XYZ file of C-alpha atoms in Angstrom:
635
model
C -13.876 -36.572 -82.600
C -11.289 -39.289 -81.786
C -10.996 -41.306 -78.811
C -7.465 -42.272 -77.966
C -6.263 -44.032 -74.383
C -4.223 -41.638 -72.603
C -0.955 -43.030 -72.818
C -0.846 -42.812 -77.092
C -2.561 -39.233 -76.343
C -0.234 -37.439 -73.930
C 2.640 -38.823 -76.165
C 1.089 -37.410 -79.661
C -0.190 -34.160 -77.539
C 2.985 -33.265 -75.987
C 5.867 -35.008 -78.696
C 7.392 -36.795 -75.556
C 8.113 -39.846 -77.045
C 11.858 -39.464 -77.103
C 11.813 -37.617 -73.914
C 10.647 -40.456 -72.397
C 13.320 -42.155 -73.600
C 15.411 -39.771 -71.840
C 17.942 -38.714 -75.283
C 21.476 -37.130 -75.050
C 20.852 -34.094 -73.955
C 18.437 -35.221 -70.797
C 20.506 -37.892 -69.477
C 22.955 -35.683 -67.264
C 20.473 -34.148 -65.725
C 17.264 -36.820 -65.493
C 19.396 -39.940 -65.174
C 17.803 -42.294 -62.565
C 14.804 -40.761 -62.159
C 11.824 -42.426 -64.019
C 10.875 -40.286 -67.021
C 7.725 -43.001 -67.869
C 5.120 -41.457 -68.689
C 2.357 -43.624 -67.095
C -0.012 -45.718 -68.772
C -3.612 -44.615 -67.055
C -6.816 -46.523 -67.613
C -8.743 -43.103 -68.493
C -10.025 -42.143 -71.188
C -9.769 -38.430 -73.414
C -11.294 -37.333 -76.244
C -8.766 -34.968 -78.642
C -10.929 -31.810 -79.799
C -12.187 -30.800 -83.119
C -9.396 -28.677 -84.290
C -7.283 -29.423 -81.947
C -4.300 -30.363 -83.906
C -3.875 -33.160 -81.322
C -2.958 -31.186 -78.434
C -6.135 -30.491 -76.316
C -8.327 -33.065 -74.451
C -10.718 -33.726 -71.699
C -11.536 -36.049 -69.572
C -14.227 -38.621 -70.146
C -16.836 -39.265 -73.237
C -17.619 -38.312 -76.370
C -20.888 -36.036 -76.226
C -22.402 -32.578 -75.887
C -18.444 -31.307 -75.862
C -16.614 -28.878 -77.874
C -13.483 -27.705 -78.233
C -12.372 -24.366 -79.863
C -9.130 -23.351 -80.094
C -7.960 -19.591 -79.652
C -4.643 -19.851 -80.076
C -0.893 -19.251 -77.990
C -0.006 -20.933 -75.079
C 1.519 -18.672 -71.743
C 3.339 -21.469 -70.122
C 6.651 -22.742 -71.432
C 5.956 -25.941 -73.637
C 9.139 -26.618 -75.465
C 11.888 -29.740 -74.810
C 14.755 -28.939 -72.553
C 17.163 -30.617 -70.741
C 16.315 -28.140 -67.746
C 12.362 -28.729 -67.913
C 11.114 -32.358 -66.263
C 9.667 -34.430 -69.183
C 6.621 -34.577 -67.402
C 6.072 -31.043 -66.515
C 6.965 -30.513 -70.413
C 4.303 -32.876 -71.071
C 1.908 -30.389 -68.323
C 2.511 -27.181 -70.128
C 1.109 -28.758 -73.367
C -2.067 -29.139 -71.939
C -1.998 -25.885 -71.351
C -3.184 -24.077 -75.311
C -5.798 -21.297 -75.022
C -9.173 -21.878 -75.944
C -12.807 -22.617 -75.253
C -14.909 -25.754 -74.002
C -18.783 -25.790 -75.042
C -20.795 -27.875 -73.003
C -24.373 -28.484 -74.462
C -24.161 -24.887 -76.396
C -24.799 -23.241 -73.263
C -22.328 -24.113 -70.489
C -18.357 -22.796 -71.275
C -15.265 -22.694 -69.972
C -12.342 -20.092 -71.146
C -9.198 -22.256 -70.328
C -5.275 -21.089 -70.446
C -5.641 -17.754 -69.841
C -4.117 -17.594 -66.058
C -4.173 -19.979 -63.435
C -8.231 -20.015 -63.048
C -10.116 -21.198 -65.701
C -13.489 -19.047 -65.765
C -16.829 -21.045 -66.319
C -19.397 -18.783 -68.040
C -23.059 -20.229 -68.420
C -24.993 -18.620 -71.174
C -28.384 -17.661 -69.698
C -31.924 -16.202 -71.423
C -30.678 -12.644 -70.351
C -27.556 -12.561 -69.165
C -24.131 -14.677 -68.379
C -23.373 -15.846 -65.156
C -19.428 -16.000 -64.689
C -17.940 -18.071 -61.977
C -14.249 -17.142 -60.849
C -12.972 -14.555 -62.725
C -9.053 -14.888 -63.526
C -6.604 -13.087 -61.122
C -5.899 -9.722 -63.291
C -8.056 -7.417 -64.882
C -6.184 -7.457 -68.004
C -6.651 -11.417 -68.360
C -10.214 -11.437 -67.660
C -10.800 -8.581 -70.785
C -9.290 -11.156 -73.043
C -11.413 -13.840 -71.538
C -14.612 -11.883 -72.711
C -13.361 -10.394 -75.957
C -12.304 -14.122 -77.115
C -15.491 -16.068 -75.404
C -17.368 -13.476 -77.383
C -15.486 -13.788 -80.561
C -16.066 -17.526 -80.144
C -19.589 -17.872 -79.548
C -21.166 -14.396 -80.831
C -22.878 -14.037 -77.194
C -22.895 -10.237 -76.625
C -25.055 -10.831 -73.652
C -24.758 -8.630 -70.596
C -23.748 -9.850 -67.517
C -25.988 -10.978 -64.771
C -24.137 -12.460 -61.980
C -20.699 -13.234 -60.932
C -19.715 -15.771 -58.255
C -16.306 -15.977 -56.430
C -15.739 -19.420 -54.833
C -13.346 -18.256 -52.539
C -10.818 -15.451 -51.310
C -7.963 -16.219 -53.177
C -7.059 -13.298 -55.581
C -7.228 -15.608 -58.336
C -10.787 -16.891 -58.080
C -12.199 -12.865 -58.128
C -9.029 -10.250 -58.817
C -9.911 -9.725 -62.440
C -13.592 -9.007 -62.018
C -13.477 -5.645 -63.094
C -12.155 -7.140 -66.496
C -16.022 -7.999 -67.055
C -17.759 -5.028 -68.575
C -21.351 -4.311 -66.139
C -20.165 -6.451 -63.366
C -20.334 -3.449 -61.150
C -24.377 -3.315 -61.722
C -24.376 -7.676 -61.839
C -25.043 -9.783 -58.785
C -21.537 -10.648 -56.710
C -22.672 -14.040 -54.828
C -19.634 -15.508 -52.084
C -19.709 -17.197 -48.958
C -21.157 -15.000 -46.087
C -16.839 -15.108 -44.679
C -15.223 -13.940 -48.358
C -14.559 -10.366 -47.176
C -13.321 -11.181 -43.758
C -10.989 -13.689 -45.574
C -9.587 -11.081 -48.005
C -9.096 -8.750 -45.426
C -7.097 -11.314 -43.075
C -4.949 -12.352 -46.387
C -4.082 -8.446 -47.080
C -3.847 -5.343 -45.001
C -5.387 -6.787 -42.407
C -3.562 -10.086 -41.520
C -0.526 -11.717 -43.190
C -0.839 -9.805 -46.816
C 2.805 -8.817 -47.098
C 4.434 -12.069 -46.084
C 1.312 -13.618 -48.246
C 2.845 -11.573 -51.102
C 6.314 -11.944 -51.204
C 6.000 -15.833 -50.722
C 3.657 -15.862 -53.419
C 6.228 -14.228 -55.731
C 8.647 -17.671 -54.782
C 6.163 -20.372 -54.608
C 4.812 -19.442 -58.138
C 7.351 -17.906 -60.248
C 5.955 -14.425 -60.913
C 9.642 -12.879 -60.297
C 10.609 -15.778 -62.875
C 10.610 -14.794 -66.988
C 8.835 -17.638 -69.014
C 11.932 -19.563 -70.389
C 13.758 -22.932 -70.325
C 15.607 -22.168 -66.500
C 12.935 -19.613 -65.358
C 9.110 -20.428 -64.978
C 7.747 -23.503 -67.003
C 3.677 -22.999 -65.755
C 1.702 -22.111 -62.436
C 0.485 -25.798 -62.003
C -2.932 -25.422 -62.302
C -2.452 -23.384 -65.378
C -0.531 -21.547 -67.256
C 0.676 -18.954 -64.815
C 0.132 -16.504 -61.967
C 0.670 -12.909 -62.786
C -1.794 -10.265 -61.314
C -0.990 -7.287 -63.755
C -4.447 -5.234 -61.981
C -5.890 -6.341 -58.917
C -9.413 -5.531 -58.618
C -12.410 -6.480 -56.092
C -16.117 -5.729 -56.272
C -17.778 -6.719 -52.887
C -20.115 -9.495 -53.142
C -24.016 -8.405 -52.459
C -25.581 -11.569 -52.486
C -24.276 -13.830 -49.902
C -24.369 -17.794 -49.304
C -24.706 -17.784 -45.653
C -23.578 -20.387 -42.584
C -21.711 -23.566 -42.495
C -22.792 -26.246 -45.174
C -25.000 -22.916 -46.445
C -27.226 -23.581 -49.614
C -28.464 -21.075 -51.530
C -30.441 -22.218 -54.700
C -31.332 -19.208 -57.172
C -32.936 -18.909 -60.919
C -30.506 -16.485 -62.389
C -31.591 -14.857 -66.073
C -33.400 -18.172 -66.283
C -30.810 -20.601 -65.115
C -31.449 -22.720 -61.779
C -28.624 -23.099 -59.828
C -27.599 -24.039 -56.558
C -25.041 -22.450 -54.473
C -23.308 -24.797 -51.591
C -20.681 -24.020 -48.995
C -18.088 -26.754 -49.073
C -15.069 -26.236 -46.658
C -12.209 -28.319 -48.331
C -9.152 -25.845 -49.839
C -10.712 -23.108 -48.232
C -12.899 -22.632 -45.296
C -15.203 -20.009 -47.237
C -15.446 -22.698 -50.231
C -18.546 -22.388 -52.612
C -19.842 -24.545 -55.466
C -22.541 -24.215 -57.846
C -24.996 -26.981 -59.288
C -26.966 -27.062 -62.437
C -29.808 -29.110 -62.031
C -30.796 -28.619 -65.683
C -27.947 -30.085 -67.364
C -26.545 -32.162 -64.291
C -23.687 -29.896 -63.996
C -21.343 -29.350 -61.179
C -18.940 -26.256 -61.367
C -16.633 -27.816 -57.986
C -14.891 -24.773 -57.738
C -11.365 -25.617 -56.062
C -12.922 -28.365 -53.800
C -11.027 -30.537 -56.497
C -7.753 -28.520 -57.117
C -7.224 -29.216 -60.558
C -5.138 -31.719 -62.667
C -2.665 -31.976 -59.703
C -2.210 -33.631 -56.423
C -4.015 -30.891 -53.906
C -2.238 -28.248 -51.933
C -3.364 -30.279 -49.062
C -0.203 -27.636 -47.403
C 0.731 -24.799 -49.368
C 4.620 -24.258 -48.985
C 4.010 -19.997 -49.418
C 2.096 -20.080 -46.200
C -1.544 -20.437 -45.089
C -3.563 -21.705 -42.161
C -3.517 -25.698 -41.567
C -6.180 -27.208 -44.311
C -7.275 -30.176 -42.455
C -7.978 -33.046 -44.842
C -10.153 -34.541 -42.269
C -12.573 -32.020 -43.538
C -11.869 -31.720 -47.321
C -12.334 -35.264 -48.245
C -15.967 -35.109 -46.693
C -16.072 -32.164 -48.913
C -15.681 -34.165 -51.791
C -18.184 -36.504 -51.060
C -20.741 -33.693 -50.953
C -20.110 -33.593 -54.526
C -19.938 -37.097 -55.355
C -23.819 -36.930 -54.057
C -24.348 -34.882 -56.684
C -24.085 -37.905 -59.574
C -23.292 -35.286 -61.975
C -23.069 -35.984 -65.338
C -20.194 -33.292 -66.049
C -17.993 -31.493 -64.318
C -15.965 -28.296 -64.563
C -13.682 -26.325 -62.265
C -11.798 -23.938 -61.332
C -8.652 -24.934 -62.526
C -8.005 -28.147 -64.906
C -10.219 -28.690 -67.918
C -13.793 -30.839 -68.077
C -14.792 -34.063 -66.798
C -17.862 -35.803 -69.088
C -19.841 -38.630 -67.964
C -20.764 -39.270 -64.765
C -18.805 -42.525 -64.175
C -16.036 -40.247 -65.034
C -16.945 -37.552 -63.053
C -17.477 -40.082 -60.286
C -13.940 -41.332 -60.755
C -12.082 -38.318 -60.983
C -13.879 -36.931 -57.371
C -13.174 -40.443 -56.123
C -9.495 -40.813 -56.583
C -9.390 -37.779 -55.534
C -11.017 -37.861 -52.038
C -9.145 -41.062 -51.668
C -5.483 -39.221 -52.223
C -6.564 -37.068 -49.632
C -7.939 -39.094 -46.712
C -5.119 -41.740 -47.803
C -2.430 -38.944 -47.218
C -4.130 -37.852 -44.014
C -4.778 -41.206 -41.944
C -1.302 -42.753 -43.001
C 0.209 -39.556 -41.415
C -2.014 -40.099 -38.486
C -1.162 -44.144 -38.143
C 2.838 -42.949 -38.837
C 2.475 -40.528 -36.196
C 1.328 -43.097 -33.979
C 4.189 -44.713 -33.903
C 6.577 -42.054 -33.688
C 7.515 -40.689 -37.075
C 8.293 -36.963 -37.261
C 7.986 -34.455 -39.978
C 11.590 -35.468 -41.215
C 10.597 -39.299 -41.289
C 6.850 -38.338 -42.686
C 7.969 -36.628 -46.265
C 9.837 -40.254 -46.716
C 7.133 -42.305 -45.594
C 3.835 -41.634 -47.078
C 3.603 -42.293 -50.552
C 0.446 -42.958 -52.762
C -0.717 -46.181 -53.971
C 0.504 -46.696 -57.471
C -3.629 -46.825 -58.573
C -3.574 -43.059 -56.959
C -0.247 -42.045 -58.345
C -1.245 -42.655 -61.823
C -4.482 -41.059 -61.785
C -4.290 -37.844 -64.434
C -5.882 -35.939 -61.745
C -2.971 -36.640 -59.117
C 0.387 -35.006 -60.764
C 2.900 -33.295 -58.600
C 2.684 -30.433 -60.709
C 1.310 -27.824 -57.776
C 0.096 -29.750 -54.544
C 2.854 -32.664 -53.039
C 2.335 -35.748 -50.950
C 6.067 -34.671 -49.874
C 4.671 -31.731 -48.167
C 1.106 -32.105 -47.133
C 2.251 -35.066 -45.166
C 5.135 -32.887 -43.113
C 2.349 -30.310 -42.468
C 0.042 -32.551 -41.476
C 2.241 -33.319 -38.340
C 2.332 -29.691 -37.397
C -1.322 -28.755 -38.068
C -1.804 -31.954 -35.779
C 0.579 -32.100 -33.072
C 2.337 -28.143 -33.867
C 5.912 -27.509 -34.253
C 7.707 -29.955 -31.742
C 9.433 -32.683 -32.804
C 9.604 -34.659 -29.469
C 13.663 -33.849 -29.250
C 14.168 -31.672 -26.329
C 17.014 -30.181 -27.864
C 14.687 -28.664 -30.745
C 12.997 -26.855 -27.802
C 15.769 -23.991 -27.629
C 17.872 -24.556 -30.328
C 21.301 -23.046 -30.923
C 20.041 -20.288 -33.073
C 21.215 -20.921 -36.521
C 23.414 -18.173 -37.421
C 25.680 -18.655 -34.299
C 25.184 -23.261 -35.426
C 26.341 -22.300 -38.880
C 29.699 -20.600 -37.739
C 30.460 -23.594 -34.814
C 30.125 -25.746 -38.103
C 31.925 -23.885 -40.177
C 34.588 -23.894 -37.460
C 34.644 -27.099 -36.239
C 35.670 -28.492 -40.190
C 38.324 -26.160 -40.303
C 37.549 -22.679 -41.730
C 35.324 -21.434 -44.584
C 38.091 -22.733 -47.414
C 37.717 -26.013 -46.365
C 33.548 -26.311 -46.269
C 33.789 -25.113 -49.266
C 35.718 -27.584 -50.725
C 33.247 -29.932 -48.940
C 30.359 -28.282 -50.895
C 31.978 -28.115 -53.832
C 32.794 -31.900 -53.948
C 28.889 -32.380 -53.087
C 28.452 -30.423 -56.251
C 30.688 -32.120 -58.595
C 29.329 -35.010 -57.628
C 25.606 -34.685 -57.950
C 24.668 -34.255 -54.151
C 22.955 -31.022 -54.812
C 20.850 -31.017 -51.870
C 24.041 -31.648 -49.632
C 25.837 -28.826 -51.317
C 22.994 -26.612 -50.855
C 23.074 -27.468 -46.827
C 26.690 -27.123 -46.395
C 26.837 -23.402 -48.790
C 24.006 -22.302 -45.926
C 26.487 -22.348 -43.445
C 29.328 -20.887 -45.110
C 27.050 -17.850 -46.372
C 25.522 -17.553 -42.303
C 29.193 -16.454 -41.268
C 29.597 -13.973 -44.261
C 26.138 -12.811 -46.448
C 28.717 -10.660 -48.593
C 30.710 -13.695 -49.651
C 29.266 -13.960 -52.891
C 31.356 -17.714 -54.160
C 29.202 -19.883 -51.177
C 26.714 -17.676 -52.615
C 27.115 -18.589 -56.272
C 27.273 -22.182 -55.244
C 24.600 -22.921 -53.641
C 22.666 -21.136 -55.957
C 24.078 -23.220 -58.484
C 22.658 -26.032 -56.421
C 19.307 -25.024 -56.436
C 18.896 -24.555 -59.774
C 19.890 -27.915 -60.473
C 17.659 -29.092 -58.032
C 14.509 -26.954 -59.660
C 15.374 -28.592 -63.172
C 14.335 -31.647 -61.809
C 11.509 -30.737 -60.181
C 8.179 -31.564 -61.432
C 6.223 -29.382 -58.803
C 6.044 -26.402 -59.883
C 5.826 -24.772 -56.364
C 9.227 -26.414 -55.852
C 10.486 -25.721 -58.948
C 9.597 -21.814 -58.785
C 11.434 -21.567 -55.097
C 14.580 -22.963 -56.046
C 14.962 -20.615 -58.792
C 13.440 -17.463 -57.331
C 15.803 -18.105 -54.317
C 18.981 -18.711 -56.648
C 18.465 -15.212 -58.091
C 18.123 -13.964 -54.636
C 21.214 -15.236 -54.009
C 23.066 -14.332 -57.056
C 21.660 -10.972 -56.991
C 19.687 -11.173 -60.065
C 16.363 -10.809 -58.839
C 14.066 -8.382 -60.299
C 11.609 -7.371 -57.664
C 9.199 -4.640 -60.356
C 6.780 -7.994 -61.402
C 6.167 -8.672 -57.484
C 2.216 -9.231 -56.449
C 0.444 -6.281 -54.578
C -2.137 -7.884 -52.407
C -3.074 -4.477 -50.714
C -3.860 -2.411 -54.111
C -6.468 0.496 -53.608
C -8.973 -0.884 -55.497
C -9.175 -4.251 -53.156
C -8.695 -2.204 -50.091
C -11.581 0.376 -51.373
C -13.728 -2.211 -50.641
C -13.259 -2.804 -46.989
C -15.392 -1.807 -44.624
C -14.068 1.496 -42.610
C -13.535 -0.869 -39.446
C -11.811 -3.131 -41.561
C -9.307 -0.570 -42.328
C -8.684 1.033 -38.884
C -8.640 -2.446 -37.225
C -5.894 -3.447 -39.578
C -3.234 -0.827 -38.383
C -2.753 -3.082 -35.392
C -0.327 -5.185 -37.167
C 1.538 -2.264 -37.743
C 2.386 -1.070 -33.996
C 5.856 -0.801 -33.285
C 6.100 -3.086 -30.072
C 9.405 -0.843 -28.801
C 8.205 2.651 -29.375
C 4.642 2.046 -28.074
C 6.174 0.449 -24.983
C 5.266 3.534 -22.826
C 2.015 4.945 -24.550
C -1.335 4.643 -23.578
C -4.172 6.819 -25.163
C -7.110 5.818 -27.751
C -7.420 7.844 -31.030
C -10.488 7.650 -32.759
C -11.434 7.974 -36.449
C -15.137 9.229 -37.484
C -16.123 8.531 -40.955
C -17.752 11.659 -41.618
C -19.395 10.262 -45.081
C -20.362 7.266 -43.708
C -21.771 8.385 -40.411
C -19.325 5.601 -38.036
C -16.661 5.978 -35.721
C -13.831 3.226 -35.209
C -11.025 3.388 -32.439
C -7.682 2.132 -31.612
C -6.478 1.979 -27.776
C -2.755 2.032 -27.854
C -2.027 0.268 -24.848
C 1.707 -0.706 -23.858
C 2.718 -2.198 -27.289
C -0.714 -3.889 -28.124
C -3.397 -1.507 -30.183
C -6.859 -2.626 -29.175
C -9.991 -2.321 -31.572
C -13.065 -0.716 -30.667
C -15.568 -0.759 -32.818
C -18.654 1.652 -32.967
C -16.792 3.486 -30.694
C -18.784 5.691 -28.144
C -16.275 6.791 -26.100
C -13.501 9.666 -24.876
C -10.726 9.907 -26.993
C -7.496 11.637 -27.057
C -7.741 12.573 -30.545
C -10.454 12.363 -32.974
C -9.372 12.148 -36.993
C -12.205 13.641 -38.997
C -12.512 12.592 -42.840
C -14.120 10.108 -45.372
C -13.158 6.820 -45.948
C -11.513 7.517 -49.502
C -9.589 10.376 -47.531
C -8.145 7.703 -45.144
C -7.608 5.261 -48.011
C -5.659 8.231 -49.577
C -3.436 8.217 -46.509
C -2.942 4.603 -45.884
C -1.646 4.235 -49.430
C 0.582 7.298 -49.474
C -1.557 9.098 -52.081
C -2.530 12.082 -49.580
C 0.011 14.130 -47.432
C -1.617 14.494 -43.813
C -0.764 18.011 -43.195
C -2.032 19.546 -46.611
C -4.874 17.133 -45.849
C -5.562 19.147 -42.661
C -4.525 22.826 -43.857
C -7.339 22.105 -47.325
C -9.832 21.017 -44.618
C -10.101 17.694 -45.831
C -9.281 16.422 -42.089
C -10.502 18.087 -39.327
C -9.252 16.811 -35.838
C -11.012 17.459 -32.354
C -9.172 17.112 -29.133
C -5.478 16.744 -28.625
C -4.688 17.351 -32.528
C -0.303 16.622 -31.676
C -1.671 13.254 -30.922
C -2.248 12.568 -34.543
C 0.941 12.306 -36.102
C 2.063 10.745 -32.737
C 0.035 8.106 -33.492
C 1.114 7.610 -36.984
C 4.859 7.646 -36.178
C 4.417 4.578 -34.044
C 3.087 2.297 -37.263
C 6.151 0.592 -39.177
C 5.881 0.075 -42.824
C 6.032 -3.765 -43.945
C 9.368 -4.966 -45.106
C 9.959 -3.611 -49.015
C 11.519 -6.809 -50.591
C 12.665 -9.085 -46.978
C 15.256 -11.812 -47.374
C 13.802 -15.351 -47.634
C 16.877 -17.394 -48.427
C 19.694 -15.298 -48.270
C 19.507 -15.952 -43.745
């Protein structure tokens, strides 16, 4: 092993050193902004084998590195990659970490980074990757690696997101394995697919990280937290073994191993971690969000994650004193001064970020005056842990305002705004016609000012969507913008949203967060309550009956009272109904995925109906179907 400060490593790892620099063909494009690539008091330790590419954080013992070979994020030089995101992707080689012989990680394979503990009977895996497909290879090369043809004996999910459990069924005998999560997990699935905002949750996804993008030079680079985000098979198994309450421990000797099992609100509210007393060894899940600044806010959409209860999550693991430390996402931390160091900074970004929003707001600063205000302390910004490579100070701190004090700005005008599309063609107006913004916009571009081009293209595309040369432009603009972005979050929108608006987006690689075999695990109320969110306000405005569906194969009855445009929920219901629908769950899972035609459902007998049967497909008719592919930018 060689030890080797950071500085001289990142430089050998990633071949940056005339990047940094910033040579011929970067200086168009990266001139004035600070290509250094920081010199951080932290040590890494370059793996056996590693042909000087692969690291981790801390000291020299009871680690190993071993190599598998490829890389899935983009890791070459170009003049329309950031130097430092460059220098991200090259972290990013496939491979496994052996902790003590018994305690792995499988890193680079998507953006979660499986930890796999060898037990005497059995593995226990801790977030699978997000697709089924990815998770096989994880096995089949962890196996190939270490020789362990063990079966598996438990499988933890830290949290809801699909990439912390989507690619379970990728593990062979997980069906027949324990499944531990938080005692919320399913609710929280159900609320981020059919049943809450799943579609918009899903499309956004697609822009915020790059999955519409093709791995090149002006496409997607990496997902931030690793190498990408592509969910090629969604699958769920249910968890049976459940960490229950808030602050919930549940401590466990699984195929030998002790663990401990802790619920830790922080990036999400149904957070879990897992402790290994044996070996000091804390698996922190996503309570520290990888080798990036957090998602303190994340820009595709999600409930306010106060920091004023994730950096007290953190401290619940600096209690621990652990002497290693994997996660999630990001590769190992060894020693426990290291490990210490890492949570520390880490906590402190976050409650930083937090109370100087809270002290700006104080005094009056806005969202708009908050993204230009708060800005780490150099000891912070320099910390390997704190990149802008997926979370952003620039945009935690704006959403801090609104999960604080909500949308309003103070202005009264902002109350009832001139809507945009009718403000867009007063502007475009009031400088003389759509010739001579464009000229305006056009000079912005020539001249570098591609976030003023951008702004002034918006308005000229408002009056006419089918004018494809504002169109062109702006998208033109936000490419250039992406290329010198080192978030990739950013990065991925810009570009995403300049193919929308060229018309070169390729909507087959979009995410499905409502495939049948997630939805097959939802509870039968789950899956009636969700059609609520379907109702069509307008055509409902005059209806009032309650239809009821009885699960014949699992002996329950759900119902939903249309009332006046609003669809209320009963549960266990008891009561009279207009209709009654008849059938199984899969039957009903058939229908609300399009896979079984109603009618020939009812003429084979597979649906029986009691009372008013016309009110069936009354019912039905007065659901809308989520938007196919909606317009983000192109409004």
């Amino acid at each position: 092993m060689k030890k080797t400060s950071i500085a001289l490593s990142v430089l050998l790892a990633s071949g940056l050193a005339n990047l940094a620099l910033a040579g011929d063909n970067h200086s168009h494009r990266f001139e004035g902004i600070d290509l250094t690539i920081p010199t951080l008091s932290h040590d890494y330790y370059l793996g056996e084998n590693s042909g000087a590419t692969h690291y981790w954080h801390g000291e020299n013992q009871d680690m190993k590195w071993t190599p598998t070979g490829g890389n899935d994020a983009y890791d070459a030089k170009s003049d329309k990659v950031h130097p430092q995101l460059t220098a991200h992707s090259q972290k990013m080689n496939k491979g496994v970490f052996a902790y003590k012989e018994k305690y792995f990680q499988v890193y680079g394979y998507g953006l979660t980074s499986p930890m796999i503990v060898d037990g005497n009977n059995g593995l226990i895996i801790l977030d699978p990757v997000e697709s089924v497909d990815k998770m096989r290879d994880v096995m089949a090369d962890f196996r190939k690696v270490t020789g362990n043809n063990k079966p598996v004996a438990a499988v933890m999910y830290s949290h809801w997101h699909p990439d912390h459990y989507a690619g379970v069924r990728g593990i062979e005998g997980a069906e027949d394995a324990l499944i531990i999560a938080h005692d919320t997990f399913m609710t929280n699935v159900v609320k981020g697919s059919m049943g809450g905002t799943g579609p918009a949750l899903g499309f956004r996804v697609d822009y915020s990280l790059g999955t519409l993008l093709s791995v090149e030079e002006d496409g997607r680079i990496n997902g931030g937290l690793g190498p990408d985000f592509e969910i090629r098979e969604h699958s769920l198994i249910a968890p049976n073994t459940l960490v229950e309450g808030l602050n919930g421990v549940l401590e466990m000797n699984i195929a030998g191993v002790k663990v401990e099992f802790k619920h830790v609100p922080s990036e999400a509210s149904d957070e879990i971690t897992a402790y290994f007393p044996e070996a000091n060894l804390l698996f922190g899940s996503e309570v520290i969000q990888g080798e990036s600044f957090p998602n303190l806010h994340t820009i595709r959409g999600t409930k306010y994650r106060d920091p004023s209860i994730w950096f007290p999550g953190v401290d619940v693991l600096r209690e621990y004193q652990a002497e290693a430390m994997m996660l999630s996402h990001g590769r190992p931390v060894v020693g426990a001064k290291h490990v210490d160091n890492t949570l520390t900074a880490y906590r402190d970004a976050i409650q930083f970020t937090y109370d100087q929003s809270i002290k700006a707001i104080n005094n009056g600063s806005t969202q708009e005056d908050l993204i230009r205000e708060i800005k780490l302390p150099k000891h912070l910004e320099s910390h390997p842990w704190l990149g802008d490579f997926y979370g952003s100070i620039r945009h935690a701190a704006k959403q801090i305002f609104v999960g604080e004090m909500g949308w309003f700005d103070g202005d009264p005008t902002t109350l009832n705004a001139t809507y945009s599309v009718e403000a867009s063609k007063r502007y475009v107006e009031m400088v003389g016609g759509k010739a001579k913004m464009m000229t305006y916009a056009t000079m912005a571009c020539d001249t570098g000012d591609y976030q003023w081009c951008a702004e002034l293209t918006t308005h000229i595309i408002r009056v006419d969507f089918n004018d494809m040369q504002p169109r062109l432009l702006k998208a033109k603009a936000l490419r250039e913008l992406g290329y010198r972005e080192t978030n990739n979050n950013w990065r991925n929108w810009y570009l995403t949203s300049a193919k929308e608006l060229d018309g070169t987006i390729d909507y087959s690689k979009k995410i499905n967060l409502q495939a049948p075999d997630l939805m097959a695990e939802f509870e039968p109320s789950q899956l009636v309550n969700a059609l609520r969110f379907s109702l069509n306000a307008e055509r409902s405005a005059d209806q009032h009956f309650t239809i009821a569906f009885n699960f014949t194969d699992t002996n329950e009855a759900h119902a939903l009272e249309v009332r006046r445009s609003v669809a209320q929920f009963h549960k266990n219901f008891s009561g009279e109904a207009k209709a009654t629908v008849n059938l199984t769950k899969a039957v009903f899972l058939g229908l609300l995925v399009n896979k079984i035609d109603f009618a020939k459902a009812v003429k084979e007998g597979f649906i029986t109906l009691d009372g008013d049967a016309a009110t069936v497909p009354a019912f039905f008719a007065l659901l809308d179907k989520p938007a196919e592919n909606p317009k983000i930018t192109l409004r």
